[in-house]
Amino acid sequence: MENIWKLLLFIGQLQVLVLADIKYKLCIAQRMAKFNQKDSCDQLRDNVHSGVECVIAKDRLECLHLLNEGSADFTVLHPEELVVANQMGIALRVTHELQKFKNVPNVDYSVIGLVSSRISVESLSDLRNVPMCSVGFDVEKGHDFDWNEIFSKFIEDQVVQQQCHINVTLVENRIASLASYFGPSCKAGKWVPDPKQDLQLKQKYPDLCALCNDPITCSVKDKYWGRRGAPLCLTD
């Protein structure tokens, strides 16, 4: 009998060890990783009992794809990404709702599209070859500007048919799609984190910076960058 209990105890310990080796994958957007990785991801990686490891994605939309293909197990999303997930047919289970503050407004931002009275637009197809003044985005700004990039990509996907050239990156495919659809535009800000690659893309697709106050740098310091700059670009 004593030997049987010893055997059962060994099996129980073995199961614990096996479970401890399972690492569930938490997907974190690249722009947020620099804030979380040192304090959280590194600790999760170094703690053999944590059971969690980080998977770094370009953005939360890529996290959706990683969840869908099984390369990640869970992540933190904003409501707008859940809308995108539903439209993409990705089945998700929401387990928790996180709120930073109580008694906050129902929405953080209201996003609208402004069309100049100088042109006639009756449908999205009428926007082809029309100059665009985008609020732009900076991929290194962090969560305060997440709404900007997420909604920008969402609207772009609704208006512009995305190209899919296998010999270029996902980011360049998006930029090329915009450049071929709209007329001379201003989409200021860092398109990619690497300054050299950012400059190369802006030199390759100059029409997306043509309406900016400084078409060469086309940066976050531009007069027409951001929520205040875009309407100014439209009216100047």
PDB file of C-alpha atoms in Angstrom:
ATOM      1  CA  MET A   1       0.000   0.000   0.000  1.00  0.00           C
ATOM      2  CA  GLU A   2       2.845   2.349   0.892  1.00  0.00           C
ATOM      3  CA  ASN A   3       4.447   1.704  -2.491  1.00  0.00           C
ATOM      4  CA  ILE A   4       1.152   2.511  -4.233  1.00  0.00           C
ATOM      5  CA  TRP A   5       0.918   5.895  -2.477  1.00  0.00           C
ATOM      6  CA  LYS A   6       4.525   6.640  -3.396  1.00  0.00           C
ATOM      7  CA  LEU A   7       3.704   5.827  -7.015  1.00  0.00           C
ATOM      8  CA  LEU A   8       0.631   8.091  -6.997  1.00  0.00           C
ATOM      9  CA  LEU A   9       2.625  10.907  -5.399  1.00  0.00           C
ATOM     10  CA  PHE A  10       5.299  10.584  -8.079  1.00  0.00           C
ATOM     11  CA  ILE A  11       2.703  10.744 -10.845  1.00  0.00           C
ATOM     12  CA  GLY A  12       1.194  13.874  -9.304  1.00  0.00           C
ATOM     13  CA  GLN A  13       4.576  15.574  -9.119  1.00  0.00           C
ATOM     14  CA  LEU A  14       5.324  14.547 -12.695  1.00  0.00           C
ATOM     15  CA  GLN A  15       2.075  16.141 -13.855  1.00  0.00           C
ATOM     16  CA  VAL A  16       2.987  19.378 -12.088  1.00  0.00           C
ATOM     17  CA  LEU A  17       6.366  19.398 -13.777  1.00  0.00           C
ATOM     18  CA  VAL A  18       4.797  18.793 -17.172  1.00  0.00           C
ATOM     19  CA  LEU A  19       2.270  21.577 -16.626  1.00  0.00           C
ATOM     20  CA  ALA A  20       5.044  23.921 -15.507  1.00  0.00           C
ATOM     21  CA  ASP A  21       6.769  23.357 -18.848  1.00  0.00           C
ATOM     22  CA  ILE A  22       3.710  24.600 -20.758  1.00  0.00           C
ATOM     23  CA  LYS A  23       4.160  28.223 -21.773  1.00  0.00           C
ATOM     24  CA  TYR A  24       1.053  30.071 -22.871  1.00  0.00           C
ATOM     25  CA  LYS A  25       1.878  32.759 -25.418  1.00  0.00           C
ATOM     26  CA  LEU A  26       0.808  36.343 -24.691  1.00  0.00           C
ATOM     27  CA  CYS A  27       0.809  38.534 -27.815  1.00  0.00           C
ATOM     28  CA  ILE A  28       2.005  42.126 -27.307  1.00  0.00           C
ATOM     29  CA  ALA A  29       2.179  44.819 -29.979  1.00  0.00           C
ATOM     30  CA  GLN A  30       5.712  45.917 -30.842  1.00  0.00           C
ATOM     31  CA  ARG A  31       5.086  49.534 -29.928  1.00  0.00           C
ATOM     32  CA  MET A  32       3.949  48.496 -26.439  1.00  0.00           C
ATOM     33  CA  ALA A  33       6.677  45.890 -25.963  1.00  0.00           C
ATOM     34  CA  LYS A  34       9.291  48.518 -25.148  1.00  0.00           C
ATOM     35  CA  PHE A  35       7.122  49.643 -22.223  1.00  0.00           C
ATOM     36  CA  ASN A  36       6.237  46.150 -20.998  1.00  0.00           C
ATOM     37  CA  GLN A  37       9.077  43.888 -22.020  1.00  0.00           C
ATOM     38  CA  LYS A  38      11.678  44.922 -19.457  1.00  0.00           C
ATOM     39  CA  ASP A  39       9.329  44.860 -16.479  1.00  0.00           C
ATOM     40  CA  SER A  40       6.993  42.069 -17.521  1.00  0.00           C
ATOM     41  CA  CYS A  41       8.071  39.961 -20.488  1.00  0.00           C
ATOM     42  CA  ASP A  42      11.604  39.453 -19.217  1.00  0.00           C
ATOM     43  CA  GLN A  43      10.281  38.462 -15.802  1.00  0.00           C
ATOM     44  CA  LEU A  44       7.848  36.012 -17.360  1.00  0.00           C
ATOM     45  CA  ARG A  45      10.638  34.541 -19.453  1.00  0.00           C
ATOM     46  CA  ASP A  46      13.036  34.195 -16.525  1.00  0.00           C
ATOM     47  CA  ASN A  47      10.458  32.761 -14.115  1.00  0.00           C
ATOM     48  CA  VAL A  48      10.292  29.027 -14.790  1.00  0.00           C
ATOM     49  CA  HIS A  49       6.952  28.833 -12.949  1.00  0.00           C
ATOM     50  CA  SER A  50       5.226  31.695 -14.770  1.00  0.00           C
ATOM     51  CA  GLY A  51       3.664  29.543 -17.475  1.00  0.00           C
ATOM     52  CA  VAL A  52       3.547  32.566 -19.821  1.00  0.00           C
ATOM     53  CA  GLU A  53       5.878  33.947 -22.475  1.00  0.00           C
ATOM     54  CA  CYS A  54       5.579  36.967 -24.754  1.00  0.00           C
ATOM     55  CA  VAL A  55       5.126  36.954 -28.514  1.00  0.00           C
ATOM     56  CA  ILE A  56       5.912  40.341 -30.075  1.00  0.00           C
ATOM     57  CA  ALA A  57       3.782  41.404 -33.062  1.00  0.00           C
ATOM     58  CA  LYS A  58       3.907  44.519 -35.252  1.00  0.00           C
ATOM     59  CA  ASP A  59       0.510  45.655 -33.949  1.00  0.00           C
ATOM     60  CA  ARG A  60      -2.633  44.279 -32.355  1.00  0.00           C
ATOM     61  CA  LEU A  61      -4.099  43.423 -35.752  1.00  0.00           C
ATOM     62  CA  GLU A  62      -1.200  41.037 -36.263  1.00  0.00           C
ATOM     63  CA  CYS A  63      -1.962  39.642 -32.801  1.00  0.00           C
ATOM     64  CA  LEU A  64      -5.398  38.752 -34.165  1.00  0.00           C
ATOM     65  CA  HIS A  65      -3.789  36.798 -36.991  1.00  0.00           C
ATOM     66  CA  LEU A  66      -1.414  35.048 -34.569  1.00  0.00           C
ATOM     67  CA  LEU A  67      -4.339  34.075 -32.345  1.00  0.00           C
ATOM     68  CA  ASN A  68      -6.261  32.800 -35.345  1.00  0.00           C
ATOM     69  CA  GLU A  69      -3.398  30.606 -36.573  1.00  0.00           C
ATOM     70  CA  GLY A  70      -2.534  29.335 -33.081  1.00  0.00           C
ATOM     71  CA  SER A  71       0.830  31.092 -32.759  1.00  0.00           C
ATOM     72  CA  ALA A  72      -0.467  33.030 -29.718  1.00  0.00           C
ATOM     73  CA  ASP A  73      -2.916  32.020 -26.990  1.00  0.00           C
ATOM     74  CA  PHE A  74      -4.228  35.302 -25.590  1.00  0.00           C
ATOM     75  CA  THR A  75      -3.811  39.066 -25.855  1.00  0.00           C
ATOM     76  CA  VAL A  76      -5.311  42.401 -24.788  1.00  0.00           C
ATOM     77  CA  LEU A  77      -7.468  44.176 -27.375  1.00  0.00           C
ATOM     78  CA  HIS A  78      -9.433  47.384 -27.702  1.00  0.00           C
ATOM     79  CA  PRO A  79     -13.120  47.281 -28.720  1.00  0.00           C
ATOM     80  CA  GLU A  80     -12.334  48.337 -32.287  1.00  0.00           C
ATOM     81  CA  GLU A  81     -10.100  45.287 -32.763  1.00  0.00           C
ATOM     82  CA  LEU A  82     -12.984  43.061 -31.687  1.00  0.00           C
ATOM     83  CA  VAL A  83     -15.041  44.643 -34.464  1.00  0.00           C
ATOM     84  CA  VAL A  84     -12.265  43.886 -36.951  1.00  0.00           C
ATOM     85  CA  ALA A  85     -11.977  40.315 -35.617  1.00  0.00           C
ATOM     86  CA  ASN A  86     -15.702  39.799 -36.154  1.00  0.00           C
ATOM     87  CA  GLN A  87     -15.467  41.093 -39.724  1.00  0.00           C
ATOM     88  CA  MET A  88     -12.493  38.815 -40.371  1.00  0.00           C
ATOM     89  CA  GLY A  89     -14.401  35.821 -39.025  1.00  0.00           C
ATOM     90  CA  ILE A  90     -11.950  35.238 -36.156  1.00  0.00           C
ATOM     91  CA  ALA A  91     -13.660  33.552 -33.208  1.00  0.00           C
ATOM     92  CA  LEU A  92     -12.519  34.995 -29.872  1.00  0.00           C
ATOM     93  CA  ARG A  93     -13.602  34.457 -26.287  1.00  0.00           C
ATOM     94  CA  VAL A  94     -13.560  37.592 -24.128  1.00  0.00           C
ATOM     95  CA  THR A  95     -12.631  36.629 -20.578  1.00  0.00           C
ATOM     96  CA  HIS A  96     -12.127  39.982 -18.833  1.00  0.00           C
ATOM     97  CA  GLU A  97     -12.889  43.654 -19.301  1.00  0.00           C
ATOM     98  CA  LEU A  98     -10.168  46.052 -18.184  1.00  0.00           C
ATOM     99  CA  GLN A  99     -10.934  49.660 -17.272  1.00  0.00           C
ATOM    100  CA  LYS A 100      -8.361  52.182 -16.135  1.00  0.00           C
ATOM    101  CA  PHE A 101     -10.814  54.596 -14.574  1.00  0.00           C
ATOM    102  CA  LYS A 102     -14.398  54.566 -13.434  1.00  0.00           C
ATOM    103  CA  ASN A 103     -17.041  56.990 -14.691  1.00  0.00           C
ATOM    104  CA  VAL A 104     -15.250  57.631 -17.974  1.00  0.00           C
ATOM    105  CA  PRO A 105     -17.076  58.592 -21.197  1.00  0.00           C
ATOM    106  CA  ASN A 106     -18.381  55.764 -23.353  1.00  0.00           C
ATOM    107  CA  VAL A 107     -15.846  56.569 -26.070  1.00  0.00           C
ATOM    108  CA  ASP A 108     -12.354  58.038 -25.998  1.00  0.00           C
ATOM    109  CA  TYR A 109     -12.488  59.480 -29.511  1.00  0.00           C
ATOM    110  CA  SER A 110     -15.051  60.133 -32.200  1.00  0.00           C
ATOM    111  CA  VAL A 111     -13.606  59.623 -35.671  1.00  0.00           C
ATOM    112  CA  ILE A 112     -15.127  61.345 -38.686  1.00  0.00           C
ATOM    113  CA  GLY A 113     -14.190  61.807 -42.323  1.00  0.00           C
ATOM    114  CA  LEU A 114     -14.083  65.343 -43.718  1.00  0.00           C
ATOM    115  CA  VAL A 115     -14.585  65.990 -47.424  1.00  0.00           C
ATOM    116  CA  SER A 116     -13.866  69.345 -49.001  1.00  0.00           C
ATOM    117  CA  SER A 117     -16.879  71.148 -50.443  1.00  0.00           C
ATOM    118  CA  ARG A 118     -14.789  71.766 -53.561  1.00  0.00           C
ATOM    119  CA  ILE A 119     -15.278  68.179 -54.735  1.00  0.00           C
ATOM    120  CA  SER A 120     -18.314  65.950 -55.207  1.00  0.00           C
ATOM    121  CA  VAL A 121     -18.198  62.629 -53.385  1.00  0.00           C
ATOM    122  CA  GLU A 122     -21.192  60.309 -53.349  1.00  0.00           C
ATOM    123  CA  SER A 123     -19.445  57.004 -52.656  1.00  0.00           C
ATOM    124  CA  LEU A 124     -16.077  55.674 -51.501  1.00  0.00           C
ATOM    125  CA  SER A 125     -15.088  54.977 -55.102  1.00  0.00           C
ATOM    126  CA  ASP A 126     -15.234  58.730 -55.769  1.00  0.00           C
ATOM    127  CA  LEU A 127     -12.195  59.146 -53.501  1.00  0.00           C
ATOM    128  CA  ARG A 128      -9.855  57.588 -56.065  1.00  0.00           C
ATOM    129  CA  ASN A 129      -7.133  60.051 -57.162  1.00  0.00           C
ATOM    130  CA  VAL A 130      -8.428  62.605 -54.628  1.00  0.00           C
ATOM    131  CA  PRO A 131      -5.747  64.270 -52.437  1.00  0.00           C
ATOM    132  CA  MET A 132      -5.796  62.894 -48.886  1.00  0.00           C
ATOM    133  CA  CYS A 133      -4.933  64.704 -45.650  1.00  0.00           C
ATOM    134  CA  SER A 134      -4.288  61.953 -43.115  1.00  0.00           C
ATOM    135  CA  VAL A 135      -3.828  62.505 -39.392  1.00  0.00           C
ATOM    136  CA  GLY A 136      -0.758  60.302 -39.858  1.00  0.00           C
ATOM    137  CA  PHE A 137       0.787  58.301 -37.079  1.00  0.00           C
ATOM    138  CA  ASP A 138       3.998  57.720 -35.197  1.00  0.00           C
ATOM    139  CA  VAL A 139       4.724  54.046 -34.544  1.00  0.00           C
ATOM    140  CA  GLU A 140       6.786  54.895 -31.452  1.00  0.00           C
ATOM    141  CA  LYS A 141       4.311  57.104 -29.602  1.00  0.00           C
ATOM    142  CA  GLY A 142       2.696  54.336 -27.574  1.00  0.00           C
ATOM    143  CA  HIS A 143      -0.881  53.770 -26.458  1.00  0.00           C
ATOM    144  CA  ASP A 144      -1.906  57.448 -26.464  1.00  0.00           C
ATOM    145  CA  PHE A 145      -1.933  57.283 -30.260  1.00  0.00           C
ATOM    146  CA  ASP A 146      -3.136  53.714 -30.732  1.00  0.00           C
ATOM    147  CA  TRP A 147      -6.538  54.918 -31.868  1.00  0.00           C
ATOM    148  CA  ASN A 148      -4.871  56.774 -34.694  1.00  0.00           C
ATOM    149  CA  GLU A 149      -3.091  53.850 -36.340  1.00  0.00           C
ATOM    150  CA  ILE A 150      -5.818  51.291 -35.705  1.00  0.00           C
ATOM    151  CA  PHE A 151      -8.598  53.420 -37.140  1.00  0.00           C
ATOM    152  CA  SER A 152      -6.375  54.610 -39.963  1.00  0.00           C
ATOM    153  CA  LYS A 153      -5.742  51.035 -41.051  1.00  0.00           C
ATOM    154  CA  PHE A 154      -9.391  50.111 -40.596  1.00  0.00           C
ATOM    155  CA  ILE A 155     -10.602  52.966 -42.825  1.00  0.00           C
ATOM    156  CA  GLU A 156      -7.865  52.310 -45.369  1.00  0.00           C
ATOM    157  CA  ASP A 157      -8.992  48.693 -45.610  1.00  0.00           C
ATOM    158  CA  GLN A 158     -12.567  49.826 -46.292  1.00  0.00           C
ATOM    159  CA  VAL A 159     -11.599  52.368 -48.960  1.00  0.00           C
ATOM    160  CA  VAL A 160      -8.461  50.984 -50.588  1.00  0.00           C
ATOM    161  CA  GLN A 161      -8.024  47.501 -51.981  1.00  0.00           C
ATOM    162  CA  GLN A 162      -4.786  46.317 -50.434  1.00  0.00           C
ATOM    163  CA  GLN A 163      -2.018  45.107 -52.706  1.00  0.00           C
ATOM    164  CA  CYS A 164      -0.204  41.897 -51.873  1.00  0.00           C
ATOM    165  CA  HIS A 165       3.199  41.779 -53.554  1.00  0.00           C
ATOM    166  CA  ILE A 166       5.225  38.898 -52.151  1.00  0.00           C
ATOM    167  CA  ASN A 167       8.555  40.667 -52.650  1.00  0.00           C
ATOM    168  CA  VAL A 168       7.812  43.583 -50.276  1.00  0.00           C
ATOM    169  CA  THR A 169       6.839  43.900 -46.624  1.00  0.00           C
ATOM    170  CA  LEU A 170       3.299  44.197 -45.284  1.00  0.00           C
ATOM    171  CA  VAL A 171       3.938  47.849 -44.413  1.00  0.00           C
ATOM    172  CA  GLU A 172       5.147  48.677 -47.924  1.00  0.00           C
ATOM    173  CA  ASN A 173       2.163  46.890 -49.446  1.00  0.00           C
ATOM    174  CA  ARG A 174      -0.120  49.166 -47.436  1.00  0.00           C
ATOM    175  CA  ILE A 175       1.834  52.278 -48.406  1.00  0.00           C
ATOM    176  CA  ALA A 176       1.928  51.287 -52.077  1.00  0.00           C
ATOM    177  CA  SER A 177      -1.829  50.696 -52.021  1.00  0.00           C
ATOM    178  CA  LEU A 178      -2.476  54.178 -50.628  1.00  0.00           C
ATOM    179  CA  ALA A 179      -0.054  55.831 -53.042  1.00  0.00           C
ATOM    180  CA  SER A 180      -1.699  54.193 -56.058  1.00  0.00           C
ATOM    181  CA  TYR A 181      -5.245  54.992 -54.907  1.00  0.00           C
ATOM    182  CA  PHE A 182      -5.116  58.598 -53.696  1.00  0.00           C
ATOM    183  CA  GLY A 183      -3.713  61.678 -55.369  1.00  0.00           C
ATOM    184  CA  PRO A 184      -0.952  63.846 -53.821  1.00  0.00           C
ATOM    185  CA  SER A 185      -1.411  63.510 -50.064  1.00  0.00           C
ATOM    186  CA  CYS A 186       0.055  64.129 -46.632  1.00  0.00           C
ATOM    187  CA  LYS A 187       0.505  61.126 -44.343  1.00  0.00           C
ATOM    188  CA  ALA A 188       3.116  62.458 -41.955  1.00  0.00           C
ATOM    189  CA  GLY A 189       4.805  60.583 -39.127  1.00  0.00           C
ATOM    190  CA  LYS A 190       7.080  57.574 -38.908  1.00  0.00           C
ATOM    191  CA  TRP A 191       5.840  54.886 -41.238  1.00  0.00           C
ATOM    192  CA  VAL A 192       8.264  52.327 -39.768  1.00  0.00           C
ATOM    193  CA  PRO A 193      10.501  52.429 -36.648  1.00  0.00           C
ATOM    194  CA  ASP A 194      13.805  52.250 -38.546  1.00  0.00           C
ATOM    195  CA  PRO A 195      14.795  55.807 -39.692  1.00  0.00           C
ATOM    196  CA  LYS A 196      16.716  54.574 -42.737  1.00  0.00           C
ATOM    197  CA  GLN A 197      13.858  52.394 -43.970  1.00  0.00           C
ATOM    198  CA  ASP A 198      11.375  55.167 -43.174  1.00  0.00           C
ATOM    199  CA  LEU A 199      13.304  57.595 -45.396  1.00  0.00           C
ATOM    200  CA  GLN A 200      13.613  55.015 -48.184  1.00  0.00           C
ATOM    201  CA  LEU A 201       9.863  54.418 -48.220  1.00  0.00           C
ATOM    202  CA  LYS A 202       9.109  58.140 -48.304  1.00  0.00           C
ATOM    203  CA  GLN A 203      11.521  58.606 -51.191  1.00  0.00           C
ATOM    204  CA  LYS A 204       9.937  55.672 -53.031  1.00  0.00           C
ATOM    205  CA  TYR A 205       6.362  56.924 -52.482  1.00  0.00           C
ATOM    206  CA  PRO A 206       6.753  60.736 -52.430  1.00  0.00           C
ATOM    207  CA  ASP A 207       3.110  61.395 -53.363  1.00  0.00           C
ATOM    208  CA  LEU A 208       2.066  60.464 -49.812  1.00  0.00           C
ATOM    209  CA  CYS A 209       4.158  63.383 -48.526  1.00  0.00           C
ATOM    210  CA  ALA A 210       3.560  65.804 -51.417  1.00  0.00           C
ATOM    211  CA  LEU A 211       0.954  67.910 -49.560  1.00  0.00           C
ATOM    212  CA  CYS A 212       2.896  68.067 -46.296  1.00  0.00           C
ATOM    213  CA  ASN A 213       4.418  71.365 -45.248  1.00  0.00           C
ATOM    214  CA  ASP A 214       7.828  69.665 -45.438  1.00  0.00           C
ATOM    215  CA  PRO A 215       7.499  66.918 -48.080  1.00  0.00           C
ATOM    216  CA  ILE A 216      11.089  65.776 -47.541  1.00  0.00           C
ATOM    217  CA  THR A 217      10.950  64.864 -43.851  1.00  0.00           C
ATOM    218  CA  CYS A 218       7.168  64.284 -43.669  1.00  0.00           C
ATOM    219  CA  SER A 219       7.523  63.859 -39.891  1.00  0.00           C
ATOM    220  CA  VAL A 220       5.469  64.282 -36.717  1.00  0.00           C
ATOM    221  CA  LYS A 221       6.807  67.845 -36.553  1.00  0.00           C
ATOM    222  CA  ASP A 222       5.037  68.703 -39.794  1.00  0.00           C
ATOM    223  CA  LYS A 223       2.454  71.476 -39.753  1.00  0.00           C
ATOM    224  CA  TYR A 224      -0.170  69.077 -41.108  1.00  0.00           C
ATOM    225  CA  TRP A 225       0.484  66.136 -38.800  1.00  0.00           C
ATOM    226  CA  GLY A 226      -2.035  64.986 -36.224  1.00  0.00           C
ATOM    227  CA  ARG A 227      -5.673  65.703 -35.461  1.00  0.00           C
ATOM    228  CA  ARG A 228      -5.175  69.458 -35.693  1.00  0.00           C
ATOM    229  CA  GLY A 229      -2.888  69.333 -38.699  1.00  0.00           C
ATOM    230  CA  ALA A 230      -5.123  67.226 -40.965  1.00  0.00           C
ATOM    231  CA  PRO A 231      -8.061  69.709 -41.073  1.00  0.00           C
ATOM    232  CA  LEU A 232      -5.551  72.515 -41.639  1.00  0.00           C
ATOM    233  CA  CYS A 233      -4.103  70.564 -44.568  1.00  0.00           C
ATOM    234  CA  LEU A 234      -7.620  70.189 -45.954  1.00  0.00           C
ATOM    235  CA  THR A 235      -8.456  73.896 -45.785  1.00  0.00           C
ATOM    236  CA  ASP A 236      -5.123  75.500 -46.745  1.00  0.00           C
TER     237      ASP A 236
END
